[in-house]
């Protein structure tokens, strides 16, 4: 009944090199350069990482094995007292901070919205007029005052609703097992719990509130009209019986991370869209394209294909090709049609980090979140024109799409390797020009993963969020974890990547449109509580301490001042590899000293995600997603003989988690606004 998450399972059959092998080669090369050929890779990497910076003091006196210039000591960018880990069903913020829950799943979005029903009995139509479920990526778009200045107490909060939890979505019908009878209204309720909410919010009397009668409030769901634009619009591969033009799509799904543009639009990223599709034809067998994107007979257990032919791939085989895109939305025009920008490629999009190159070209960095998938970059053909907002509207429809290849290569002193951006273009790349699987650029984009396989992109440990440093232009990306590996050898310095890492790169010449870069590891997450020997790479790099230990970095974003906010979506069992790490959390890093400090811990079963600030940086908004997902949490309820967890939760939805409040009748994803009691900048 709980939908399942298959993103740990690789679907990449290519023989392309894995990032871990590149790390190994980079380390070996530098060990040789330093005359350290006798060192094991683990010891060398450990030594190098331990030179990267201090723990809570933020200083490092350890001599480095690489001649790195010693930076002038600067005061820490972090000005709050770290919080301890917790497995409790509540939010923990630092001393001197306040928080407020806003817009939980199912709360009214319009003046005439139906009220939330704590027993889960709201219908599909009602859900379409309420805030969606599983809040994920999010941006606060400030309103402007009469003088045109951005306000920090009023704006549009645009929120992704990634998926839904069937164990909490529906009311248990008397005398029936959970989910039964399965009806079209239940399918519609699930589809309408997905998508986007545009929520007009303002701060009045020290509290944030939703402006219910605002003209800007909007719900986009799995059924809202949208358009395909760019090279794939009108392509044979996206035409269906219901849309002969191959342009008019219904809905956006699995809206995971996000981005935003300097011309005031929101980018929502379609991630695990494959899970909604299934096949009623018992003879259905996935073709190579479907397999590479994880389309199969059962999907993730959403059961839409049983009652809605659009999601039955044996009846509507091209429908999945209409998902897996980045969608651009104008939050300030509630009548505008969202555009699926196909030039940015079709992958399991995590988020989209937009930056403007010195040349004026728009650059978008993107990760494909599946074990052993890739990192991408888009460079627009046109240039951003700050003086002419209308001219920027379709910049994302034309440009060059690249995939990252990481090399050990020769690099500057403080970096570990080099890399190149390989162009995914049907005409300009001879490998792809010769490949008959791609008749034209449109087909190549629908099959982005296959094209990236063909050019030898580097396999990564589940790329999640990417973010660009606002001053230096360096790019940081989370590799959340990879449970797929289970051996330890020279090529894989850790037995398995239970904790993840943050990789960063510097584009050649500081030019975001460059086709080469240099990279290193900003942090190798690990657990010194479980593995106290600091020579053991499972303890993490030296900037991981017993005070800040965490696993599975996912959400990642720089604030305007250059503080790096890190959000986790990992294992909260608090045992084994994860001993003492508690619930999912949010930390902040000073990227100069590499110090990382824990800022927040979330309630039971959630991940922490979605981050945005008011322009004055005095309020930070985050999302608590899927509170109540039981998993292997230490406080999970005990089952009666023969009972499943889904049956227990259907009867008593508050048995494991009551967040944000028991009056809601079940755990609910929600946005959380956080500010300092003294009115200062958050995190400083
Ligand atoms: Fe939706 Fe990869 O997180
Ligand atoms: Ca998520
Ligand atoms: Ca994520
Ligand atoms: Ca994740």
Coordinates of C-alpha atoms and ligand atoms in Angstrom, one line a residue, residues 136 162-163 256 554 569 607 609 625-626, ligand 2:
X136 CA 9.3 19.4 -1.7
X162 CA 6.2 15.4 -5.0
X163 CA 4.0 12.4 -4.3
X256 CA 10.9 17.0 -6.7
X554 CA 19.8 15.9 -0.6
X569 CA 16.7 12.6 3.3
X607 CA 12.9 14.4 5.2
X609 CA 13.7 19.7 1.9
X625 CA 8.1 16.2 3.7
X626 CA 6.4 12.8 4.4
Ligands
LIG2 CA1 11.6 14.4 -1.7

